[in-house]
Tab-separated table of C-alpha atoms in Angstrom:
chain	number	residue	atom	x	y	z
R	1	MET	CA	26.613	-18.028	-23.505
R	2	LYS	CA	27.724	-21.999	-23.025
R	3	ASP	CA	27.392	-21.557	-19.343
R	4	ILE	CA	23.892	-20.017	-19.515
R	5	LYS	CA	22.861	-22.868	-21.979
R	6	ILE	CA	24.297	-25.667	-19.487
R	7	ARG	CA	22.765	-23.982	-16.747
R	8	ALA	CA	19.451	-23.974	-18.161
R	9	VAL	CA	19.483	-27.309	-19.148
R	10	SER	CA	20.854	-28.854	-16.122
R	11	GLY	CA	18.248	-26.529	-14.181
R	12	SER	CA	15.422	-27.959	-16.430
R	13	LEU	CA	16.197	-31.615	-15.993
R	14	TYR	CA	16.036	-31.175	-12.620
R	15	ALA	CA	13.043	-29.523	-12.314
R	16	ALA	CA	11.615	-31.662	-14.782
R	17	THR	CA	12.707	-34.829	-12.530
R	18	LEU	CA	10.993	-33.184	-9.220
R	19	ILE	CA	7.952	-32.558	-11.030
R	20	GLY	CA	7.533	-35.865	-12.795
R	21	ALA	CA	8.324	-37.824	-9.996
R	22	ILE	CA	5.656	-35.380	-8.135
R	23	PHE	CA	3.240	-36.442	-10.194
R	24	PHE	CA	3.728	-39.897	-11.238
R	25	SER	CA	2.769	-41.195	-7.292
R	26	PRO	CA	3.533	-40.292	-3.562
R	27	PHE	CA	6.472	-43.358	-3.741
R	28	THR	CA	8.590	-41.694	-6.638
R	29	MET	CA	8.077	-38.149	-4.717
R	30	SER	CA	9.326	-39.902	-1.668
R	31	ALA	CA	12.038	-41.305	-3.322
R	32	ILE	CA	12.893	-38.798	-5.291
R	33	ILE	CA	13.368	-36.087	-2.244
R	34	PHE	CA	14.949	-38.517	-0.375
R	35	ILE	CA	17.957	-38.840	-2.961
R	36	PHE	CA	17.972	-35.087	-3.360
R	37	SER	CA	18.184	-34.450	0.364
R	38	SER	CA	20.674	-37.113	1.090
R	39	LEU	CA	23.407	-35.388	-1.788
R	40	ALA	CA	22.274	-31.692	0.219
R	41	LEU	CA	22.807	-33.022	3.462
R	42	TRP	CA	26.395	-34.841	2.165
R	43	GLU	CA	27.565	-31.433	0.561
R	44	PHE	CA	26.093	-29.761	3.971
R	45	GLN	CA	28.310	-32.258	6.276
R	46	ARG	CA	31.108	-31.092	3.827
R	47	LEU	CA	30.785	-27.797	4.703
R	48	ILE	CA	30.737	-27.824	8.193
R	49	GLN	CA	32.981	-30.580	8.637
R	50	PHE	CA	30.903	-33.185	9.969
R	51	LYS	CA	30.657	-37.197	9.481
R	52	SER	CA	27.785	-38.823	10.943
R	53	ILE	CA	25.709	-41.630	9.337
R	54	ILE	CA	23.270	-40.651	12.337
R	55	PRO	CA	21.563	-38.159	10.210
R	56	PHE	CA	21.051	-40.029	7.086
R	57	MET	CA	19.538	-42.817	8.557
R	58	THR	CA	17.199	-40.661	10.395
R	59	LEU	CA	16.090	-38.979	7.156
R	60	ALA	CA	15.500	-42.180	5.267
R	61	LEU	CA	13.199	-43.012	8.417
R	62	SER	CA	11.727	-39.768	8.738
R	63	ILE	CA	10.761	-39.994	4.619
R	64	GLY	CA	9.623	-43.493	5.367
R	65	TYR	CA	6.954	-42.644	7.566
R	66	ALA	CA	6.010	-39.412	6.032
R	67	LEU	CA	5.456	-41.390	3.109
R	68	PHE	CA	3.042	-43.721	4.650
R	69	SER	CA	1.595	-41.098	7.282
R	70	LEU	CA	2.997	-43.350	10.311
R	71	MET	CA	4.579	-40.322	12.410
R	72	THR	CA	2.451	-39.277	15.317
R	73	LYS	CA	0.664	-35.900	15.800
R	74	GLN	CA	3.173	-35.379	18.880
R	75	THR	CA	6.391	-36.542	17.184
R	76	GLU	CA	5.538	-34.246	14.464
R	77	ASP	CA	4.577	-30.982	16.109
R	78	VAL	CA	8.154	-31.536	17.973
R	79	MET	CA	9.619	-32.060	14.754
R	80	LEU	CA	7.896	-29.236	13.357
R	81	TYR	CA	8.874	-26.998	16.666
R	82	ILE	CA	12.787	-27.811	16.464
R	83	ALA	CA	12.964	-26.891	13.145
R	84	LEU	CA	10.948	-23.604	13.407
R	85	ILE	CA	12.896	-22.626	16.661
R	86	LEU	CA	16.510	-23.762	14.694
R	87	ASN	CA	15.593	-21.475	11.833
R	88	SER	CA	14.740	-18.102	13.838
R	89	VAL	CA	18.047	-18.955	15.769
R	90	LEU	CA	20.057	-18.859	12.165
R	91	ILE	CA	18.197	-15.544	11.255
R	92	ILE	CA	19.463	-14.083	14.671
R	93	LEU	CA	23.141	-15.609	13.773
R	94	LEU	CA	23.060	-14.218	10.257
R	95	PHE	CA	21.962	-10.967	10.878
R	96	SER	CA	24.035	-10.428	14.411
R	97	SER	CA	27.202	-11.112	12.051
R	98	LYS	CA	28.199	-13.797	14.921
R	99	LYS	CA	30.265	-16.734	13.633
R	100	ILE	CA	28.539	-20.141	14.827
R	101	ASN	CA	30.510	-22.510	17.515
R	102	LEU	CA	30.449	-25.609	15.125
R	103	ASN	CA	31.377	-28.148	18.047
R	104	TYR	CA	29.506	-32.045	17.729
R	105	PRO	CA	26.429	-31.430	19.283
R	106	ILE	CA	25.994	-27.926	17.450
R	107	LYS	CA	26.475	-29.943	13.804
R	108	LEU	CA	24.321	-33.042	14.501
R	109	ILE	CA	21.281	-30.833	15.713
R	110	LEU	CA	21.947	-28.454	12.419
R	111	SER	CA	22.111	-31.440	10.503
R	112	LEU	CA	18.809	-33.319	11.921
R	113	GLY	CA	16.975	-29.897	12.963
R	114	TYR	CA	17.796	-27.751	9.984
R	115	LEU	CA	17.873	-30.511	7.025
R	116	VAL	CA	16.603	-34.039	7.924
R	117	PHE	CA	13.145	-32.548	9.888
R	118	SER	CA	13.255	-29.844	6.957
R	119	SER	CA	13.405	-32.689	4.400
R	120	TYR	CA	10.354	-34.558	6.253
R	121	PHE	CA	7.930	-31.772	6.223
R	122	ILE	CA	8.875	-31.024	1.906
R	123	CYS	CA	7.495	-34.373	1.592
R	124	ARG	CA	4.556	-33.956	4.364
R	125	SER	CA	3.632	-30.894	2.304
R	126	ALA	CA	1.832	-32.848	-0.746
R	127	TYR	CA	-0.266	-34.407	1.790
R	128	GLU	CA	-3.846	-33.362	2.740
R	129	GLY	CA	-4.240	-35.386	6.056
R	130	LEU	CA	-4.205	-38.749	4.362
R	131	THR	CA	-4.650	-37.558	0.997
R	132	TYR	CA	-2.017	-37.182	-1.440
R	133	SER	CA	-2.005	-33.646	-3.328
R	134	PRO	CA	0.431	-33.230	-5.876
R	135	TRP	CA	-0.038	-29.815	-6.339
R	136	LEU	CA	0.445	-28.493	-2.715
R	137	LEU	CA	4.013	-29.363	-2.970
R	138	THR	CA	4.230	-28.725	-6.801
R	139	LEU	CA	3.040	-25.088	-5.953
R	140	LEU	CA	5.983	-24.803	-3.425
R	141	TYR	CA	8.407	-25.939	-5.871
R	142	LEU	CA	7.092	-23.534	-9.009
R	143	SER	CA	6.765	-20.510	-6.715
R	144	ILE	CA	10.513	-20.894	-5.314
R	145	TRP	CA	11.819	-21.068	-8.952
R	146	ALA	CA	9.393	-18.045	-10.208
R	147	ASN	CA	11.032	-16.115	-7.294
R	148	ASN	CA	14.507	-17.279	-7.317
R	149	SER	CA	14.686	-16.967	-11.521
R	150	PHE	CA	12.787	-13.252	-11.581
R	151	ALA	CA	14.707	-12.357	-8.370
R	152	TYR	CA	18.157	-13.244	-10.510
R	153	ILE	CA	16.631	-11.484	-13.456
R	154	PHE	CA	15.549	-7.955	-12.208
R	155	GLY	CA	18.514	-7.905	-10.079
R	156	SER	CA	20.852	-8.044	-13.051
R	157	LYS	CA	19.008	-5.949	-14.825
R	158	PHE	CA	18.019	-2.888	-12.272
R	159	GLY	CA	20.024	-4.184	-8.529
R	160	LYS	CA	21.675	-1.030	-7.042
R	161	HIS	CA	20.666	-1.115	-3.651
R	162	LYS	CA	22.317	-4.232	-2.158
R	163	LEU	CA	20.225	-6.406	0.362
R	164	LEU	CA	22.775	-7.794	2.486
R	165	PRO	CA	26.245	-7.195	0.944
R	166	LYS	CA	28.611	-8.870	3.678
R	167	ILE	CA	26.629	-12.341	3.240
R	168	SER	CA	25.678	-11.862	-0.450
R	169	PRO	CA	26.866	-8.940	-2.172
R	170	LYS	CA	25.146	-9.662	-5.556
R	171	LYS	CA	21.699	-9.525	-4.013
R	172	SER	CA	19.672	-6.437	-4.669
R	173	TRP	CA	16.179	-4.906	-3.039
R	174	GLU	CA	15.489	-4.703	-6.928
R	175	GLY	CA	15.704	-7.980	-7.538
R	176	PHE	CA	13.502	-8.921	-4.296
R	177	PHE	CA	10.523	-7.276	-5.237
R	178	GLY	CA	11.030	-8.465	-8.801
R	179	GLY	CA	10.673	-11.948	-7.140
R	180	MET	CA	7.989	-11.052	-5.218
R	181	ILE	CA	6.001	-10.069	-8.109
R	182	ALA	CA	6.420	-12.557	-10.047
R	183	THR	CA	5.660	-14.893	-7.551
R	184	ILE	CA	2.430	-13.031	-6.216
R	185	LEU	CA	1.431	-13.560	-10.206
R	186	LEU	CA	2.158	-17.245	-10.470
R	187	THR	CA	0.545	-18.237	-7.388
R	188	TYR	CA	-2.301	-15.938	-8.148
R	189	VAL	CA	-3.204	-18.088	-11.666
R	190	ILE	CA	-2.628	-21.445	-9.773
R	191	GLU	CA	-4.737	-20.727	-6.814
R	192	LYS	CA	-7.605	-18.794	-9.273
R	193	GLU	CA	-7.618	-22.178	-10.922
R	194	LEU	CA	-7.119	-25.001	-8.470
R	195	ASN	CA	-8.329	-23.162	-5.292
R	196	LEU	CA	-5.998	-24.533	-3.050
R	197	PHE	CA	-6.497	-22.115	-0.190
R	198	GLU	CA	-8.802	-20.987	1.929
R	199	ASN	CA	-9.580	-17.142	3.384
R	200	LYS	CA	-6.884	-15.798	0.481
R	201	LEU	CA	-4.272	-17.451	2.730
R	202	TRP	CA	-2.743	-17.693	-0.981
R	203	ILE	CA	-1.595	-14.012	-0.201
R	204	LEU	CA	0.338	-14.627	2.856
R	205	PHE	CA	1.862	-17.775	1.150
R	206	ALA	CA	2.861	-15.628	-1.968
R	207	LEU	CA	4.505	-12.752	0.206
R	208	MET	CA	5.704	-15.684	2.787
R	209	VAL	CA	7.747	-17.169	-0.233
R	210	PRO	CA	10.171	-14.546	-1.160
R	211	ILE	CA	11.192	-13.498	2.343
R	212	LEU	CA	11.927	-17.078	3.359
R	213	ALA	CA	13.581	-18.148	-0.210
R	214	THR	CA	15.629	-15.280	0.697
R	215	LEU	CA	16.568	-16.264	4.091
R	216	GLY	CA	17.537	-19.632	3.087
R	217	ASP	CA	19.956	-18.517	0.235
R	218	PHE	CA	21.185	-15.952	2.877
R	219	ILE	CA	21.866	-18.885	5.558
R	220	GLN	CA	23.275	-21.386	2.635
R	221	SER	CA	25.607	-18.464	2.026
R	222	TYR	CA	26.462	-18.269	5.234
R	223	PHE	CA	27.309	-21.579	5.801
R	224	LYS	CA	29.874	-21.118	2.636
R	225	ARG	CA	31.384	-18.162	3.872
R	226	ILE	CA	32.438	-19.932	7.068
R	227	ALA	CA	33.696	-22.644	5.139
R	228	LYS	CA	35.273	-20.319	2.614
R	229	VAL	CA	33.617	-22.184	-0.598
R	230	LYS	CA	31.884	-20.816	-3.420
R	231	ASP	CA	29.323	-23.714	-4.107
R	232	SER	CA	28.455	-26.066	-1.977
R	233	GLY	CA	29.566	-28.713	-4.574
R	234	SER	CA	29.769	-29.557	-8.105
R	235	LEU	CA	26.836	-32.220	-9.191
R	236	ILE	CA	24.431	-29.893	-11.100
R	237	PRO	CA	26.596	-28.082	-13.683
R	238	GLY	CA	25.914	-24.729	-13.581
R	239	HIS	CA	24.248	-24.335	-10.156
R	240	GLY	CA	26.534	-26.269	-8.006
R	241	GLY	CA	25.553	-28.961	-5.947
R	242	PHE	CA	22.607	-30.341	-4.426
R	243	TYR	CA	22.497	-27.995	-1.488
R	244	ASP	CA	22.765	-24.940	-3.764
R	245	ARG	CA	19.276	-26.254	-5.434
R	246	MET	CA	17.770	-26.507	-1.969
R	247	ASP	CA	18.850	-23.899	0.000
R	248	SER	CA	15.410	-22.121	0.002
R	249	VAL	CA	12.879	-25.044	-0.061
R	250	ILE	CA	14.759	-26.790	2.830
R	251	PHE	CA	14.087	-23.639	4.627
R	252	ILE	CA	10.273	-22.224	3.704
R	253	ALA	CA	9.324	-25.984	4.066
R	254	PRO	CA	8.507	-26.339	8.188
R	255	TYR	CA	6.549	-22.980	7.335
R	256	TYR	CA	4.924	-24.072	4.539
R	257	TYR	CA	3.760	-26.588	6.293
R	258	LEU	CA	2.563	-25.165	9.935
R	259	LEU	CA	0.656	-22.714	7.086
R	260	LEU	CA	-1.045	-25.792	5.546
R	261	LYS	CA	-1.683	-26.669	8.980
R	262	PHE	CA	-4.251	-23.749	9.014
R	263	ILE	CA	-6.234	-24.669	6.224
């Protein structure tokens, strides 16, 4: 019971800090995303036994560019393609059960393409062109939290059929569909009130989140299994580290930004 209370308190503080920063101003949003992403990046580098300041410098520069909309369209497109291709490669590795060869170039590419570029797209998802639109990013976080929370609840109560037991033995198909139903309902309610999407694209978003959030969690579990650790860190009591908390949004962000480009 004590662990559940600690988890609830720390999770609530994490969520309140994020949502408060998003609605306060684009500056506070960018600052919090930078801090949280830097901590996640630090934890990820520890998992893969990599030490380099280059990804942290690139993260600071890219989020600064995101805040002031300074990134050129061509550079942004290249970053997006790299992030999407790298995510696809990670999915293939995940289901092929192959162990990635973590040499220096691969570690640098993973740090940049998988974490840094995705963190940039988390920030950019809060903009419609040059206009700051906090609800776009808030919806992304709320949908991920709804999916993860209800996937855990349904999985704990009814989970019998495992999704990918070799990577994450606790995740089940029952939990997956429970999270998907919760995400669809939440997205429907918010879309009905705010009309954020066009041409019923909210349906695609609501279906996309559970699938990608689950894959993002699996990929994080994949790296933790390589490192032979349970959690990426211990900075958030009851939740592990910031990489544990951000694995879903890191993986989803490039796909979400790609969807927003079509709206």
